[in-house]
Amino acid sequence: MNIILITACPSGMATTFLAAKRLEQAAQRQGWSAHVEMHGEVAPLQAATAEQIANADLIVVAADHVPAPERFEGKRLFQAPIASALPDPSAFLAQAKREAPIYSAPAASTTSASTAANSAGGKKIVAVTACPTGVAHTFMAAEALAEAGKAMGHAIRVETQGSVGAQDKLTEEEIADADIVVLACDIDVDPSRFAGKRIYRTSTGNALKKPRPTLEAALSEAAIENGSSNVGTANKSVKEKGVYKHLLTGVSFMLPMVVAGGLLIALSFVFGIEAFEQEGTLAAALMQIGGGTAFALMIPVLAGYIAYSIADRPGIAPGMIGGMLAANIGSGFIGGILAGFLAGYVALAVTRYVKLPSSVESLKPILIIPLVASLVTGLTMIYVIGEPVAALLNALTSFLESMGSTNAVLLGILLGAMMCFDLGGPVNKAAYTFGVGLLASETYGPMAAIMAAGMVPAIGMGIASFVARNKFSAPEREAGKASFVLGLCFISEGAIPFAAKDPLRVIPACMVGGALTGALSMLVGAQLMAPHGGIFVLLIPNAITPVLLYLGAIVAGSLVTGLSYAFIKRDAAQVALAT
């Protein structure tokens, strides 16, 4: 028996892919030949050909609507919501075979999606998503925008600029043909290729949580920007156009340096905690690469890319110089942040307000701006803010190292609750940046508490969806499985689908569990060398110490979050099966 399986979920979140795979496996078990057509962002669309449709004995649609329905005129077609297919795909297919009627396409729906996008007011939209770590928000926001755009009848293409670079990169032709450009970015991205296009800027959080309102606002508010600067800021919040974005840009570029350096230092400890002191050994070489080089570059890279976010390329040199001075003076990440902002705004001021004859104007970016901005930043760091900030950082480090168990627990509670408050938002990133910055001062305790607490929300939602299965719909249970895995990887955003539906219960449950985990991590003196990777950092010996107590802290907080939410959650509405 030849069948065509079509799956589509309006909210995305991989349900389209999961339903397609489960239905395909169920069809294969029955000996059926199936072509799968998935309408989502997880896998490319492979639309059924006219020949495949002609040879099909049955069309099975697990979606709220039939895509391009005119294709199936006169065929046996069964349609039901995608949630109906997930609990028992074999029974779903049996019902489809038994009950599918001869299909007649609605008269009002005889135009394809692409035709609708072109003739019924649909627009051509291109978008870019980018978050500081480039792991979760980047791709989830891209999927949400793509699904919302299709549902609204627009032709949309989304480029993700994640931790592995640009994926699904927009072509010059696609940009040229686009009616508007949506930049859902928490870090600075190069806007020059969109010069002359109407641009709308927002955050990845807005795009993820409110994709349809985001696109509606983009269609009405997008404006042409000057390619040389980030003007057209009427549609940007203070957070998106101010210090928050500049700081996160610096952190995003610094993060790979911190992760690599921390893991290399941990590898040197495999040979013994003090083995690196023996010159010429492999342990000494690993420490030199990780601690002597990668960690030494942390603060200059942080400062340089903060300045880059503010003043573009002319800010990089003075920013890195100021960051290196901050590191040498001992003012650490606080000094590096101040140096980055100082260098960036000085470079920006020179760019905008220093007017030169046209014959020497070309020297500004390579001579005048680096010289003036580096001189101002360097002298200010040396004579004004460097020493006071160094003293402040030393006092902070001494306090963290000498604080008693009560203060440690209180700090862990605070950091843990912050990590779970907005699941990757500004408060979460503030706590994370604090922990990463302290790594340069060889203070590893807060970072351990931060990563442990950040794993709790997503793991907790996975636990809740398993413990109280009757309170969750089938798609929510599938999302719970994905959330559990994301939590193990230290991706708090796995809990966002649950928080978006039930924030008044999910967020408090996550914060309680995260606060407990943070407190326990600080109480047992856990230390973490690398600021990302989740449970898989355990594969590196000595990257986390003590291992068992650290795992216990994560398990305790996750159980508190999962069980408490399972208890307070309301029962799920029953999904009616198609008859």
Coordinates of C-alpha atoms in Angstrom, one line a residue:
M1 CA 0.0 0.0 0.0
N2 CA 1.4 3.4 -1.0
I3 CA 0.6 6.3 1.3
I4 CA 1.7 9.9 1.6
L5 CA 2.3 11.2 5.2
I6 CA 2.0 15.0 5.8
T7 CA 2.8 16.6 9.1
A8 CA 2.7 20.2 10.1
C9 CA 2.6 21.9 13.5
P10 CA 1.8 25.7 13.8
S11 CA 4.0 26.2 16.8
G12 CA 7.0 24.2 15.5
M13 CA 9.2 22.9 18.4
A14 CA 10.1 19.8 16.4
T15 CA 6.6 18.2 16.8
T16 CA 6.4 18.1 13.0
F17 CA 9.5 16.0 12.8
L18 CA 8.6 13.7 15.7
A19 CA 5.2 13.0 14.4
A20 CA 6.5 12.3 10.9
K21 CA 9.1 9.8 12.1
R22 CA 6.7 7.9 14.3
L23 CA 4.1 7.7 11.6
E24 CA 6.7 6.6 9.1
Q25 CA 8.0 3.8 11.4
A26 CA 4.4 2.7 12.1
A27 CA 3.7 2.5 8.3
Q28 CA 6.9 0.5 7.7
R29 CA 5.9 -2.0 10.4
Q30 CA 2.7 -2.6 8.5
G31 CA 4.6 -3.1 5.2
W32 CA 3.4 0.1 3.7
S33 CA 5.5 2.3 1.3
A34 CA 5.4 5.9 2.7
H35 CA 6.5 9.2 1.4
V36 CA 6.9 11.8 4.1
E37 CA 6.2 15.5 3.6
M38 CA 7.2 17.6 6.7
H39 CA 6.2 21.3 6.8
G40 CA 8.7 22.6 9.4
E41 CA 12.2 23.9 10.0
V42 CA 13.8 20.8 11.4
A43 CA 14.1 19.1 8.0
P44 CA 13.8 20.5 4.4
L45 CA 10.4 20.2 2.7
Q46 CA 10.2 17.2 0.3
A47 CA 6.9 17.8 -1.4
A48 CA 5.2 14.8 -2.9
T49 CA 5.4 14.7 -6.7
A50 CA 2.4 14.5 -9.0
E51 CA 3.5 10.9 -9.8
Q52 CA 3.7 9.9 -6.1
I53 CA 0.2 11.4 -5.5
A54 CA -1.3 9.6 -8.5
N55 CA 0.1 6.3 -7.2
A56 CA -0.9 6.8 -3.6
D57 CA -3.7 4.7 -2.2
L58 CA -4.1 7.0 0.9
I59 CA -3.1 10.5 2.0
V60 CA -2.7 11.0 5.7
V61 CA -2.5 14.6 7.0
A62 CA -1.5 15.2 10.6
A63 CA -2.1 18.9 10.7
D64 CA -4.7 21.6 11.3
H65 CA -5.1 22.1 7.5
V66 CA -4.2 20.4 4.2
P67 CA -1.2 22.1 2.5
A68 CA -1.9 22.9 -1.1
P69 CA -5.2 20.9 -1.0
E70 CA -5.9 21.0 -4.7
R71 CA -3.2 18.4 -5.3
F72 CA -5.3 15.7 -3.6
E73 CA -8.6 16.2 -5.4
G74 CA -10.3 12.8 -5.8
K75 CA -7.9 10.9 -3.5
R76 CA -8.7 9.1 -0.3
L77 CA -7.5 11.6 2.4
F78 CA -7.7 11.5 6.2
Q79 CA -6.9 14.6 8.2
A80 CA -6.7 15.0 12.0
P81 CA -4.7 17.3 14.4
I82 CA -1.0 16.4 14.8
A83 CA -1.6 15.7 18.5
S84 CA -3.8 12.8 17.6
A85 CA -1.0 11.1 15.8
L86 CA 1.6 11.1 18.5
P87 CA 0.2 8.8 21.3
D88 CA -0.4 5.8 19.1
P89 CA 0.7 6.2 15.5
S90 CA -0.3 2.6 14.5
A91 CA -3.9 3.2 15.6
F92 CA -3.9 6.6 13.9
L93 CA -2.9 5.0 10.6
A94 CA -5.5 2.2 11.1
Q95 CA -8.2 4.8 11.6
A96 CA -7.0 6.7 8.5
K97 CA -7.2 3.6 6.4
R98 CA -10.6 2.7 7.7
E99 CA -12.3 6.2 7.6
A100 CA -10.6 8.2 4.9
P101 CA -13.2 9.7 2.5
I102 CA -12.7 10.8 -1.1
Y103 CA -11.3 14.3 -0.8
S104 CA -12.7 17.4 -2.4
A105 CA -10.6 20.5 -2.1
P106 CA -12.4 23.6 -0.7
A107 CA -13.0 26.2 -3.3
A108 CA -11.6 28.9 -1.1
S109 CA -8.3 27.0 -0.7
T110 CA -7.3 26.1 -4.3
T111 CA -4.3 28.4 -4.3
S112 CA -1.0 27.2 -3.1
A113 CA 0.9 28.7 -0.2
S114 CA 3.4 30.3 -2.6
T115 CA 0.6 31.9 -4.7
A116 CA -1.1 33.2 -1.6
A117 CA 2.1 34.8 -0.4
N118 CA 2.5 36.6 -3.7
S119 CA -1.1 37.5 -4.5
A120 CA -3.0 37.8 -1.2
G121 CA -0.9 40.5 0.4
G122 CA 1.9 38.2 1.4
K123 CA 5.4 39.6 1.7
K124 CA 8.8 38.3 1.1
I125 CA 10.7 38.4 4.5
V126 CA 14.3 37.5 5.3
A127 CA 15.4 37.3 8.9
V128 CA 18.6 36.7 11.0
T129 CA 18.6 35.3 14.5
A130 CA 21.6 35.5 16.9
C131 CA 21.9 35.1 20.6
P132 CA 25.0 35.5 22.8
T133 CA 25.8 31.8 23.2
G134 CA 24.4 30.8 19.8
V135 CA 23.0 27.6 21.1
A136 CA 19.3 27.6 21.8
H137 CA 17.6 30.9 21.4
T138 CA 19.1 31.4 18.0
F139 CA 17.5 28.3 16.5
M140 CA 14.3 28.3 18.5
A141 CA 13.6 31.9 17.4
A142 CA 14.3 31.0 13.8
E143 CA 11.8 28.2 13.9
A144 CA 9.2 30.3 15.6
L145 CA 9.6 33.1 13.0
A146 CA 9.5 30.7 10.1
E147 CA 6.3 29.0 11.4
A148 CA 4.6 32.3 12.1
G149 CA 5.5 33.7 8.7
K150 CA 4.1 30.7 6.9
A151 CA 1.0 30.7 8.9
M152 CA 0.5 34.4 8.0
G153 CA 0.9 33.7 4.3
H154 CA 4.3 35.2 3.9
A155 CA 7.4 33.8 2.1
I156 CA 10.1 33.8 4.8
R157 CA 13.7 32.7 5.0
V158 CA 15.7 32.8 8.3
E159 CA 19.5 32.7 8.7
T160 CA 20.9 31.6 12.0
Q161 CA 24.2 33.0 13.3
G162 CA 24.9 30.5 16.0
S163 CA 28.0 29.2 17.8
V164 CA 29.1 27.3 14.6
G165 CA 28.7 30.3 12.3
A166 CA 26.0 31.3 9.8
Q167 CA 23.7 28.5 8.7
D168 CA 21.0 28.7 6.0
K169 CA 22.8 31.8 4.8
L170 CA 20.7 34.3 2.9
T171 CA 21.8 34.8 -0.7
E172 CA 22.2 38.2 -2.3
E173 CA 19.2 37.4 -4.5
E174 CA 16.9 36.6 -1.5
I175 CA 18.0 39.8 0.2
A176 CA 17.4 41.9 -2.9
D177 CA 13.9 40.4 -3.4
A178 CA 12.9 40.8 0.2
D179 CA 10.3 43.4 1.2
I180 CA 11.6 43.6 4.8
V181 CA 14.5 42.4 6.9
V182 CA 14.0 41.2 10.5
L183 CA 17.1 41.2 12.7
A184 CA 16.2 39.2 15.8
C185 CA 19.6 39.6 17.4
D186 CA 20.9 40.0 20.9
I187 CA 24.5 40.6 19.7
D188 CA 25.8 42.9 17.0
V189 CA 25.6 41.6 13.4
D190 CA 26.9 43.2 10.2
P191 CA 23.9 45.1 8.7
S192 CA 25.9 46.3 5.6
R193 CA 24.5 43.6 3.3
F194 CA 21.0 44.9 4.0
A195 CA 21.7 48.5 3.0
G196 CA 18.7 50.1 1.3
K197 CA 16.3 47.5 2.7
R198 CA 13.6 48.1 5.3
I199 CA 14.9 46.7 8.6
Y200 CA 13.2 45.8 11.8
R201 CA 15.3 45.0 14.9
T202 CA 14.2 43.0 17.9
S203 CA 15.6 40.4 20.3
T204 CA 15.6 36.7 20.0
G205 CA 13.4 36.5 23.1
N206 CA 10.7 38.5 21.4
A207 CA 10.9 36.5 18.2
L208 CA 10.7 33.2 20.2
K209 CA 7.8 34.1 22.5
K210 CA 5.8 36.5 20.3
P211 CA 6.7 35.6 16.7
R212 CA 3.4 36.7 15.1
P213 CA 3.3 40.1 16.8
T214 CA 7.0 40.5 15.9
L215 CA 6.3 40.0 12.2
E216 CA 3.2 42.3 12.4
A217 CA 5.3 45.0 14.0
A218 CA 8.1 44.5 11.4
L219 CA 5.7 44.9 8.5
S220 CA 4.4 48.2 9.9
E221 CA 7.5 49.7 11.6
A222 CA 10.5 48.5 9.5
A223 CA 12.6 51.4 8.2
I224 CA 15.5 51.9 5.9
E225 CA 18.8 52.3 7.8
N226 CA 22.0 54.0 7.0
G227 CA 24.4 51.2 6.2
S228 CA 27.3 52.8 8.1
S229 CA 25.6 53.0 11.4
N230 CA 22.7 51.6 13.4
V231 CA 20.2 54.4 12.9
G232 CA 16.5 53.8 12.6
T233 CA 16.3 52.9 16.3
A234 CA 12.7 53.9 16.8
N235 CA 11.7 50.2 16.8
K236 CA 14.5 49.2 19.3
S237 CA 14.2 49.0 23.1
V238 CA 16.8 50.5 25.4
K239 CA 18.1 47.0 26.1
E240 CA 18.5 46.2 22.4
K241 CA 20.3 49.4 21.4
G242 CA 22.3 50.1 24.6
V243 CA 24.8 48.7 26.9
Y244 CA 23.1 45.3 27.2
K245 CA 23.6 44.4 23.6
H246 CA 27.2 45.7 23.6
L247 CA 28.1 43.7 26.7
L248 CA 26.5 40.5 25.3
T249 CA 28.4 40.9 22.0
G250 CA 31.7 41.0 24.0
V251 CA 30.6 38.0 26.0
S252 CA 29.6 36.0 22.9
F253 CA 33.1 36.4 21.4
M254 CA 34.8 35.8 24.7
L255 CA 32.9 32.6 25.5
P256 CA 34.8 30.1 23.2
M257 CA 38.1 31.4 24.6
V258 CA 36.8 30.7 28.2
V259 CA 35.5 27.3 27.4
A260 CA 38.7 26.2 25.5
G261 CA 41.0 27.6 28.2
G262 CA 39.0 26.1 31.1
L263 CA 39.0 22.6 29.6
L264 CA 42.7 22.8 28.8
I265 CA 43.4 23.8 32.4
A266 CA 41.3 20.9 33.6
L267 CA 43.1 18.5 31.3
S268 CA 46.4 19.6 32.8
F269 CA 45.1 18.6 36.2
V270 CA 44.6 15.0 35.0
F271 CA 48.4 14.6 35.5
G272 CA 48.1 16.0 39.1
I273 CA 46.9 19.3 40.5
E274 CA 50.5 20.6 40.6
A275 CA 51.9 18.7 37.7
F276 CA 52.0 21.8 35.5
E277 CA 54.8 23.2 37.7
Q278 CA 57.3 20.8 36.1
E279 CA 58.6 22.5 33.0
G280 CA 58.7 20.6 29.8
T281 CA 55.9 18.3 30.7
L282 CA 52.6 17.9 28.8
A283 CA 50.8 19.2 31.9
A284 CA 52.9 22.4 31.7
A285 CA 52.2 22.8 28.0
L286 CA 48.4 22.4 28.5
M287 CA 48.5 25.0 31.3
Q288 CA 50.5 27.3 29.1
I289 CA 47.9 27.0 26.3
G290 CA 44.8 27.2 28.6
G291 CA 45.8 29.4 31.5
G292 CA 48.7 31.3 30.0
T293 CA 47.2 32.1 26.6
A294 CA 43.5 31.4 26.3
F295 CA 42.6 32.9 29.7
A296 CA 45.1 35.8 29.1
L297 CA 43.1 36.7 25.9
M298 CA 39.7 36.6 27.7
I299 CA 39.6 40.2 28.9
P300 CA 41.2 41.7 25.7
V301 CA 38.7 39.9 23.5
L302 CA 35.8 40.9 25.8
A303 CA 36.8 44.6 25.7
G304 CA 37.7 44.5 22.0
Y305 CA 34.3 43.2 20.9
I306 CA 32.3 45.4 23.3
A307 CA 34.1 48.3 21.5
Y308 CA 33.4 46.7 18.2
S309 CA 29.7 46.5 19.0
I310 CA 29.7 50.2 19.7
A311 CA 32.0 51.6 17.0
D312 CA 32.3 48.8 14.5
R313 CA 35.8 47.8 13.3
P314 CA 37.6 51.0 14.4
G315 CA 36.8 50.1 18.0
I316 CA 38.5 46.7 18.1
A317 CA 42.1 47.8 18.4
P318 CA 41.6 50.4 21.2
G319 CA 39.2 48.0 23.0
M320 CA 41.7 45.1 23.0
I321 CA 44.5 47.4 24.1
G322 CA 42.4 48.7 27.0
G323 CA 41.4 45.1 27.8
M324 CA 45.0 44.0 27.9
L325 CA 45.9 46.9 30.2
A326 CA 43.0 46.0 32.5
A327 CA 44.3 42.4 32.7
N328 CA 47.9 43.6 33.4
I329 CA 46.8 46.1 36.0
G330 CA 44.7 43.4 37.7
S331 CA 41.3 45.1 37.3
G332 CA 40.0 41.9 35.7
F333 CA 36.7 41.5 33.9
I334 CA 35.2 44.6 35.5
G335 CA 38.1 46.7 34.2
G336 CA 37.8 45.0 30.8
I337 CA 34.1 45.9 30.5
L338 CA 34.9 49.5 31.4
A339 CA 37.8 49.6 28.9
G340 CA 35.6 48.2 26.2
F341 CA 32.9 50.8 26.7
L342 CA 35.4 53.6 27.0
A343 CA 37.3 52.6 23.8
G344 CA 34.1 52.1 21.9
Y345 CA 32.5 55.4 22.7
V346 CA 35.7 57.3 22.2
A347 CA 36.2 55.7 18.8
L348 CA 32.6 56.4 17.9
A349 CA 33.0 60.1 19.0
V350 CA 36.1 60.5 16.8
T351 CA 34.3 58.9 13.9
R352 CA 31.3 61.2 14.1
Y353 CA 32.7 64.5 15.3
V354 CA 36.3 64.8 14.1
K355 CA 36.1 66.3 10.7
L356 CA 39.2 66.1 8.4
P357 CA 40.0 67.3 4.9
S358 CA 38.8 64.9 2.3
S359 CA 42.5 64.2 1.3
V360 CA 43.2 62.7 4.7
E361 CA 39.8 61.4 5.7
S362 CA 40.8 57.9 4.6
L363 CA 43.4 57.8 7.3
K364 CA 40.8 58.0 10.1
P365 CA 40.0 54.3 10.4
I366 CA 43.5 53.1 10.3
L367 CA 45.4 55.9 12.0
I368 CA 43.5 58.7 13.7
I369 CA 40.8 56.6 15.4
P370 CA 43.1 53.8 16.7
L371 CA 45.6 56.4 17.9
V372 CA 43.2 58.7 19.7
A373 CA 41.0 56.1 21.1
S374 CA 43.9 53.9 22.3
L375 CA 45.6 56.9 23.9
V376 CA 42.5 58.1 25.7
T377 CA 41.6 54.6 26.8
G378 CA 45.1 53.6 27.9
L379 CA 45.8 56.7 29.9
T380 CA 42.4 56.6 31.6
M381 CA 43.0 52.9 32.5
I382 CA 46.5 53.6 33.9
Y383 CA 45.9 56.8 35.8
V384 CA 42.2 57.0 36.6
I385 CA 40.2 53.8 36.8
G386 CA 42.6 50.9 36.6
E387 CA 43.9 50.8 40.2
P388 CA 40.6 51.5 42.0
V389 CA 38.8 48.8 39.9
A390 CA 41.7 46.4 40.7
A391 CA 41.3 47.0 44.4
L392 CA 37.5 46.5 44.0
L393 CA 38.0 43.2 42.2
N394 CA 40.6 42.0 44.7
A395 CA 38.1 42.8 47.5
L396 CA 35.4 40.9 45.7
T397 CA 37.7 37.9 45.1
S398 CA 38.9 37.8 48.7
F399 CA 35.3 38.0 49.9
L400 CA 34.2 35.1 47.7
E401 CA 37.2 33.0 48.7
S402 CA 36.8 33.6 52.5
M403 CA 33.1 33.7 52.9
G404 CA 31.5 31.3 55.3
S405 CA 29.0 28.7 54.4
T406 CA 26.0 31.0 55.2
N407 CA 27.2 33.6 52.8
A408 CA 28.1 31.0 50.2
V409 CA 24.6 29.5 50.4
L410 CA 23.0 33.0 50.1
L411 CA 25.1 33.8 47.0
G412 CA 24.1 30.4 45.5
I413 CA 20.5 31.0 46.1
L414 CA 20.7 34.4 44.4
L415 CA 22.6 33.2 41.4
G416 CA 20.4 30.1 41.1
A417 CA 17.2 32.0 41.2
M418 CA 18.6 34.6 38.6
M419 CA 19.4 31.7 36.2
C420 CA 15.9 30.4 36.3
F421 CA 14.0 33.7 36.4
D422 CA 13.8 34.4 32.6
L423 CA 15.4 31.3 31.0
G424 CA 18.1 32.9 28.9
G425 CA 16.9 36.5 29.2
P426 CA 18.7 39.6 30.7
V427 CA 18.6 38.4 34.3
N428 CA 19.9 35.0 33.4
K429 CA 22.7 36.5 31.2
A430 CA 23.7 38.9 34.0
A431 CA 24.3 36.0 36.4
Y432 CA 26.1 34.1 33.7
T433 CA 28.4 37.0 32.8
F434 CA 29.2 37.5 36.5
G435 CA 30.3 33.8 36.7
V436 CA 32.3 33.8 33.5
G437 CA 34.1 37.0 34.5
L438 CA 35.3 35.5 37.8
L439 CA 37.0 32.6 36.0
A440 CA 39.8 35.0 35.0
S441 CA 40.4 35.6 38.7
E442 CA 40.6 31.8 39.3
T443 CA 37.3 31.9 41.2
Y444 CA 35.4 28.8 40.0
G445 CA 32.7 28.4 42.7
P446 CA 30.0 30.8 41.4
M447 CA 30.3 29.4 37.8
A448 CA 29.6 25.9 39.1
A449 CA 26.5 27.1 40.9
I450 CA 25.4 29.1 37.8
M451 CA 25.7 26.2 35.4
A452 CA 24.1 23.7 37.8
A453 CA 21.1 26.0 38.4
G454 CA 20.8 26.7 34.7
M455 CA 20.3 23.0 34.0
V456 CA 17.4 22.7 36.5
P457 CA 14.4 24.3 34.6
A458 CA 14.7 22.2 31.4
I459 CA 15.4 18.9 33.3
G460 CA 12.6 19.7 35.8
M461 CA 10.1 20.1 33.0
G462 CA 11.2 16.8 31.6
I463 CA 10.7 15.2 35.0
A464 CA 7.2 16.8 35.4
S465 CA 6.0 15.6 32.0
F466 CA 7.0 12.1 32.9
V467 CA 5.7 12.0 36.5
A468 CA 2.4 13.6 35.8
R469 CA 1.8 12.3 32.2
N470 CA -2.0 12.6 32.6
K471 CA -1.6 16.4 33.1
F472 CA 0.3 16.9 29.9
S473 CA -0.9 16.6 26.3
A474 CA 0.9 14.3 23.9
P475 CA 2.9 17.1 22.2
E476 CA 3.9 18.4 25.7
R477 CA 5.1 15.0 26.7
E478 CA 7.3 14.9 23.6
A479 CA 8.5 18.4 24.3
G480 CA 9.3 17.2 27.8
K481 CA 11.7 14.6 26.5
A482 CA 13.5 17.2 24.4
S483 CA 13.6 19.6 27.3
F484 CA 15.2 16.9 29.5
V485 CA 18.0 16.4 27.0
L486 CA 18.5 20.2 26.5
G487 CA 18.7 20.6 30.3
L488 CA 21.6 18.0 30.5
C489 CA 23.4 20.2 27.9
F490 CA 22.9 23.4 30.1
I491 CA 20.3 24.9 27.7
S492 CA 17.7 26.5 30.0
E493 CA 15.7 27.5 27.0
G494 CA 14.3 23.9 26.8
A495 CA 11.8 25.0 29.4
I496 CA 10.5 28.0 27.4
P497 CA 7.6 26.2 25.7
F498 CA 6.3 25.3 29.2
A499 CA 6.9 28.7 30.7
A500 CA 5.2 30.4 27.8
K501 CA 2.0 28.4 28.4
D502 CA 2.0 28.5 32.2
P503 CA 4.4 31.2 33.4
L504 CA 2.8 31.7 36.9
R505 CA 3.5 28.1 37.8
V506 CA 6.6 27.2 35.8
I507 CA 8.8 30.2 36.7
P508 CA 8.3 29.9 40.5
A509 CA 8.9 26.2 40.4
C510 CA 12.1 26.6 38.4
M511 CA 13.4 29.4 40.6
V512 CA 12.9 27.3 43.8
G513 CA 14.7 24.3 42.3
G514 CA 17.4 26.5 40.8
A515 CA 18.0 28.4 44.1
L516 CA 18.3 25.0 45.9
T517 CA 20.8 23.7 43.4
G518 CA 22.8 26.9 43.6
A519 CA 22.9 26.9 47.4
L520 CA 23.9 23.2 47.5
S521 CA 26.6 23.7 44.9
M522 CA 28.2 26.6 46.9
L523 CA 27.7 24.7 50.2
V524 CA 29.8 21.7 49.0
G525 CA 32.4 24.0 47.4
A526 CA 31.9 22.8 43.9
Q527 CA 34.2 24.3 41.3
L528 CA 33.8 24.4 37.5
M529 CA 36.6 25.1 35.0
A530 CA 34.5 25.5 31.9
P531 CA 31.4 27.7 31.7
H532 CA 29.3 25.5 29.3
G533 CA 28.7 21.9 28.3
G534 CA 26.3 20.8 31.0
I535 CA 26.6 17.3 32.3
F536 CA 29.0 16.3 29.4
V537 CA 31.8 18.4 31.0
L538 CA 32.1 15.4 33.4
L539 CA 33.8 13.6 30.6
I540 CA 36.8 15.8 31.2
P541 CA 38.6 14.7 34.4
N542 CA 38.8 17.4 37.1
A543 CA 36.6 19.9 35.0
I544 CA 34.1 19.7 37.9
T545 CA 34.9 18.9 41.5
P546 CA 33.5 17.3 43.6
V547 CA 31.6 15.3 41.0
L548 CA 29.2 13.3 43.0
L549 CA 28.1 16.1 45.3
Y550 CA 27.7 18.4 42.3
L551 CA 25.5 15.9 40.6
G552 CA 23.5 15.5 43.8
A553 CA 22.9 19.3 43.8
I554 CA 21.6 19.2 40.2
V555 CA 19.4 16.1 40.9
A556 CA 17.9 17.7 44.1
G557 CA 17.0 21.0 42.4
S558 CA 15.6 19.2 39.3
L559 CA 13.4 16.9 41.4
V560 CA 12.1 19.9 43.4
T561 CA 11.2 21.8 40.2
G562 CA 9.8 18.7 38.4
L563 CA 7.7 17.3 41.3
S564 CA 6.5 20.7 42.5
Y565 CA 5.3 21.6 39.0
A566 CA 3.8 18.2 38.5
F567 CA 1.8 18.8 41.7
I568 CA 0.5 22.3 41.0
K569 CA -0.1 22.0 37.2
R570 CA -3.7 21.9 36.1
D571 CA -4.9 18.9 34.2
A572 CA -4.4 19.1 30.4
A573 CA -7.5 19.6 28.2
Q574 CA -8.3 16.4 26.5
V575 CA -7.7 16.3 22.7
A576 CA -10.6 15.0 20.7
L577 CA -9.7 12.4 18.2
A578 CA -11.0 12.8 14.6
T579 CA -13.8 10.4 13.9

